[in-house]
Backbone as ProteinMPNN parsed JSONL, in Angstrom:
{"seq_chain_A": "XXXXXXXXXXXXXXXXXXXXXXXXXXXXXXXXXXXXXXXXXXXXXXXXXXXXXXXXXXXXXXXXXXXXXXXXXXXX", "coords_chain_A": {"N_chain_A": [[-72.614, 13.934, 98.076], [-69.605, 14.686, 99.431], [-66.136, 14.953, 97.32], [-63.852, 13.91, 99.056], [-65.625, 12.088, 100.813], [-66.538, 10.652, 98.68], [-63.877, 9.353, 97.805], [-62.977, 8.31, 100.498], [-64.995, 5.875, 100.64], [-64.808, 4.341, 98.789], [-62.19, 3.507, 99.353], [-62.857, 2.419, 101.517], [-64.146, 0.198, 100.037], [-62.576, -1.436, 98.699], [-60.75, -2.441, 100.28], [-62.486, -4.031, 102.067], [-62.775, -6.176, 100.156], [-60.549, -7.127, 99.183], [-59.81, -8.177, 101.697], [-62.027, -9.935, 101.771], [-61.169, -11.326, 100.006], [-58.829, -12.755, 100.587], [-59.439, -14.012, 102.773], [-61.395, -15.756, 101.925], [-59.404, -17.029, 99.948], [-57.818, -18.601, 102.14], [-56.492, -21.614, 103.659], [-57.296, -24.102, 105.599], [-58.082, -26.759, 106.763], [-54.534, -26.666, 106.454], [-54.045, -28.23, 103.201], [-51.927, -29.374, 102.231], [-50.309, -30.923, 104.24], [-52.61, -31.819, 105.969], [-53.211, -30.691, 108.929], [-53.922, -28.693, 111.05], [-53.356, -25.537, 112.14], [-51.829, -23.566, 114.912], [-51.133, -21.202, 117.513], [-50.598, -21.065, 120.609], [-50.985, -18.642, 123.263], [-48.183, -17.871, 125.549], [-48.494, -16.315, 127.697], [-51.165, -14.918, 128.123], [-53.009, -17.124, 127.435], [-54.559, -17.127, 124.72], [-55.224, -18.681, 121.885], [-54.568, -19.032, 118.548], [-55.601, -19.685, 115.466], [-54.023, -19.894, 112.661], [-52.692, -19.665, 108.982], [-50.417, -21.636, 107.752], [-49.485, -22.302, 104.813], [-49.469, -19.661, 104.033], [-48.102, -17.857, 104.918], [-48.081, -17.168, 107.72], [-47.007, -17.012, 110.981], [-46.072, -18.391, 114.141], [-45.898, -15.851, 116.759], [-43.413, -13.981, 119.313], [-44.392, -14.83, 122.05], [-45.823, -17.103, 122.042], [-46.378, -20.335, 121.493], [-46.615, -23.112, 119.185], [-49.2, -24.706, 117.988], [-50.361, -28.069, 116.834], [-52.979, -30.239, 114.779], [-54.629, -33.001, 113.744], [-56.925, -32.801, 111.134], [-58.929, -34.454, 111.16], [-59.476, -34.738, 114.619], [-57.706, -36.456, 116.155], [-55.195, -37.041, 117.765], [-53.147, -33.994, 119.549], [-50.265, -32.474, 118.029], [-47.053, -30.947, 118.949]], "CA_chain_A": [[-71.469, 13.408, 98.784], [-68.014, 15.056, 98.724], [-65.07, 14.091, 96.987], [-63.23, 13.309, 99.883], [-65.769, 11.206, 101.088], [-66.296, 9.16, 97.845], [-62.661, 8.981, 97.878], [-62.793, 7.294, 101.919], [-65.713, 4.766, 100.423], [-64.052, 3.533, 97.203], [-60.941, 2.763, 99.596], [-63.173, 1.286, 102.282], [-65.024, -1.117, 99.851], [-61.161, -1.873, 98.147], [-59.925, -3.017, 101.858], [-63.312, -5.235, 102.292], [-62.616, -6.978, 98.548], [-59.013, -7.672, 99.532], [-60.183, -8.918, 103.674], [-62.569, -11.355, 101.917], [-60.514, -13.101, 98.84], [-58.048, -13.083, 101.403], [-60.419, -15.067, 103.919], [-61.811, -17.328, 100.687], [-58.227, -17.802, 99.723], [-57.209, -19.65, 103.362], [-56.846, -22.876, 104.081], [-57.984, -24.099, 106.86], [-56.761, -27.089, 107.664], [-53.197, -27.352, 105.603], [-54.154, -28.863, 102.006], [-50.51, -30.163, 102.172], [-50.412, -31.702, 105.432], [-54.116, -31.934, 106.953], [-53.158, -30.117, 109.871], [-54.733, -27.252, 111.889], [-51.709, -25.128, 112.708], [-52.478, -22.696, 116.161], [-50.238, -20.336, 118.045], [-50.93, -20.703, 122.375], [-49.762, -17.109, 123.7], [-47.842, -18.751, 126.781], [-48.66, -15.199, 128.727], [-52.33, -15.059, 128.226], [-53.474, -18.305, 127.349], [-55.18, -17.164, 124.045], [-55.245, -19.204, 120.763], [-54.892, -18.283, 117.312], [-55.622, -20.085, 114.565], [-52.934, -19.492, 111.804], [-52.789, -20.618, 107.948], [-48.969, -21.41, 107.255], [-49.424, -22.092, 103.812], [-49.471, -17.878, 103.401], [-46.629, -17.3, 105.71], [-48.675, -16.647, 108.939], [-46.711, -17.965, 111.581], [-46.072, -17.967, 116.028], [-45.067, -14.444, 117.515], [-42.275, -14.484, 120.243], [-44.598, -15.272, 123.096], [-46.404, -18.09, 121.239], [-46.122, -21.701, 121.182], [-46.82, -23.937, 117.654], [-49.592, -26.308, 118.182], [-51.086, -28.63, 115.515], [-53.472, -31.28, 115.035], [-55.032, -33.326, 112.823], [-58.569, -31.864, 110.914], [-59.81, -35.695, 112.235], [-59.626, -34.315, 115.476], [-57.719, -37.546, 117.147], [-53.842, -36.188, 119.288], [-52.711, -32.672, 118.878], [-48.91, -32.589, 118.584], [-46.617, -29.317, 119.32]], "C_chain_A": [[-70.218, 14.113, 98.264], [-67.084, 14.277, 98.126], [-63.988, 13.097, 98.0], [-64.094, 11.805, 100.333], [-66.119, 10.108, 100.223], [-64.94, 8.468, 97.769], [-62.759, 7.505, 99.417], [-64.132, 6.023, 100.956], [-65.589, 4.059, 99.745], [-62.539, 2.924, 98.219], [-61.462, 1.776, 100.341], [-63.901, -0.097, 101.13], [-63.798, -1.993, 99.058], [-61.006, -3.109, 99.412], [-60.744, -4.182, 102.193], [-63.379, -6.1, 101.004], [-61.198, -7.72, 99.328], [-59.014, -8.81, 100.495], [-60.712, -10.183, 102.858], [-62.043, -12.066, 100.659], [-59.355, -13.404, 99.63], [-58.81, -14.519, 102.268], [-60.315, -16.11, 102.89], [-60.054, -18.13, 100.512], [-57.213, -19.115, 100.77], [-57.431, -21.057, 103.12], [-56.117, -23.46, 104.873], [-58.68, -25.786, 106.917], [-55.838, -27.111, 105.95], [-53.478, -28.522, 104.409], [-52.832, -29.617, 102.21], [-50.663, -31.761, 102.954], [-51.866, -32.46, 106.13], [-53.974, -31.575, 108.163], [-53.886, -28.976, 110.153], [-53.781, -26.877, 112.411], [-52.852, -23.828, 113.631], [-51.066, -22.2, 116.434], [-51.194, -20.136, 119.682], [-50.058, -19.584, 122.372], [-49.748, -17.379, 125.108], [-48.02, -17.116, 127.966], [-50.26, -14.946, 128.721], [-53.672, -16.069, 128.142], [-54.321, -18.715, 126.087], [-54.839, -18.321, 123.302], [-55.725, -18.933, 119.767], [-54.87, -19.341, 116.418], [-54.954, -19.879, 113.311], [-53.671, -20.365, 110.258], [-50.792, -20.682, 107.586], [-48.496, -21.565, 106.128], [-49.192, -20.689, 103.066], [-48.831, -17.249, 104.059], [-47.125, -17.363, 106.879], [-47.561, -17.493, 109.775], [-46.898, -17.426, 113.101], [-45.37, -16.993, 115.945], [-44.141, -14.829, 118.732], [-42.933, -15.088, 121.512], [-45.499, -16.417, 122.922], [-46.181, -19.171, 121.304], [-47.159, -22.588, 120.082], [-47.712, -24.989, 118.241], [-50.325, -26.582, 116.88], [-51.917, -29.575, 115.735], [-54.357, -31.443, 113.818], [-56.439, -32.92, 112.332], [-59.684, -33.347, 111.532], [-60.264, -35.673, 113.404], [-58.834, -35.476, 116.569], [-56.578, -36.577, 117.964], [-53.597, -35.079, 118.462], [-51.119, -32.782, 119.04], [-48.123, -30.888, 118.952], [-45.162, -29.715, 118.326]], "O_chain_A": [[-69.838, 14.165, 97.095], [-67.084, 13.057, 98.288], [-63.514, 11.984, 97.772], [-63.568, 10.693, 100.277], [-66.105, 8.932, 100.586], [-64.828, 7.245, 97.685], [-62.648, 6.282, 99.332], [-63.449, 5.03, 100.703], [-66.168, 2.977, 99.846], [-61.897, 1.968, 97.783], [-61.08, 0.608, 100.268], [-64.085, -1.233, 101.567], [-64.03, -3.174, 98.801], [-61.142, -4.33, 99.338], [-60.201, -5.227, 102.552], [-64.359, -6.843, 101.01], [-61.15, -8.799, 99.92], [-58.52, -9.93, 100.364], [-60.185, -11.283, 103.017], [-62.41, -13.192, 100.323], [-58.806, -14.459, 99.312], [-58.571, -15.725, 102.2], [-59.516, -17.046, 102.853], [-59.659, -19.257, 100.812], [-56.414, -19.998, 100.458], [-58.37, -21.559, 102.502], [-54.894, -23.501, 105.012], [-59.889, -25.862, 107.138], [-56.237, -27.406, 104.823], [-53.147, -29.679, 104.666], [-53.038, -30.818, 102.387], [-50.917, -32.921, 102.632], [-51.916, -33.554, 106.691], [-54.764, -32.221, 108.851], [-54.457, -28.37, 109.246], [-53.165, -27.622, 113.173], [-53.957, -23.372, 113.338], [-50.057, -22.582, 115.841], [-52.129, -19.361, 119.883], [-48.957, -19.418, 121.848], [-50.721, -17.266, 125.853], [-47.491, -17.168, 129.077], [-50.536, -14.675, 129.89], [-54.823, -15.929, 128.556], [-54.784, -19.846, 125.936], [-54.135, -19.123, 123.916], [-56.908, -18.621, 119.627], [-53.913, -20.086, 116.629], [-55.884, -19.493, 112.602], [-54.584, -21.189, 110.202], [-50.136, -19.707, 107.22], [-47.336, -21.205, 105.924], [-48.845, -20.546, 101.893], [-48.842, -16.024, 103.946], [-46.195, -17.873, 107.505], [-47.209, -18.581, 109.32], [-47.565, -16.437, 113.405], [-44.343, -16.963, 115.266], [-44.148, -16.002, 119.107], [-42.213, -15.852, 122.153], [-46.032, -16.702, 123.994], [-44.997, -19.105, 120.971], [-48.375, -22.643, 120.261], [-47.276, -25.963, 118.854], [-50.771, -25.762, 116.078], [-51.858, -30.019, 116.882], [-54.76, -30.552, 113.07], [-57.214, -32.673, 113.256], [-60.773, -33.291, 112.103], [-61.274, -36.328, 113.658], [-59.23, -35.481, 117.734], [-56.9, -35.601, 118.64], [-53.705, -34.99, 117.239], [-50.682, -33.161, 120.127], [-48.781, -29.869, 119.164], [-44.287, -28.868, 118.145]]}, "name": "protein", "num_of_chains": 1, "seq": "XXXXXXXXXXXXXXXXXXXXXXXXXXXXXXXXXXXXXXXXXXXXXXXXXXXXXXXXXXXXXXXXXXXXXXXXXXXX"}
């Protein structure tokens, strides 16, 4: 194997270390609160699942929804 490409495989297995203590580190719903924080994208209709404890928050075409991890009303 070349240098270059041990070089590209030592960064890719860096980037997948980082992705998953990142992932582990979430939470999912809001330790604080007990919420499930989301982002509706009012032009496509998707939904994102956010953590706002780690800054994540709604983009400009986005609307804030939440709801409890109980599952009873969702509020906005």
């Amino acid at each position: 194997m070349s240098a270059r490409r041990k070089w590209f495989a030592a960064l890719a297995v860096m980037v997948a270390v980082v992705g998953i203590g990142s992932v582990a580190n979430a939470s999912i719903p809001n330790s604080g609160t007990g919420l499930i924080n989301a982002c509706y994208n009012t032009d496509n209709g998707a939904l994102r699942v956010i953590d706002t404890q780690i800054g994540q928050a709604c983009r400009g075409v986005e609307q804030p929804l939440n709801w409890p991890s109980s599952g009873s009303r969702a509020t906005s």
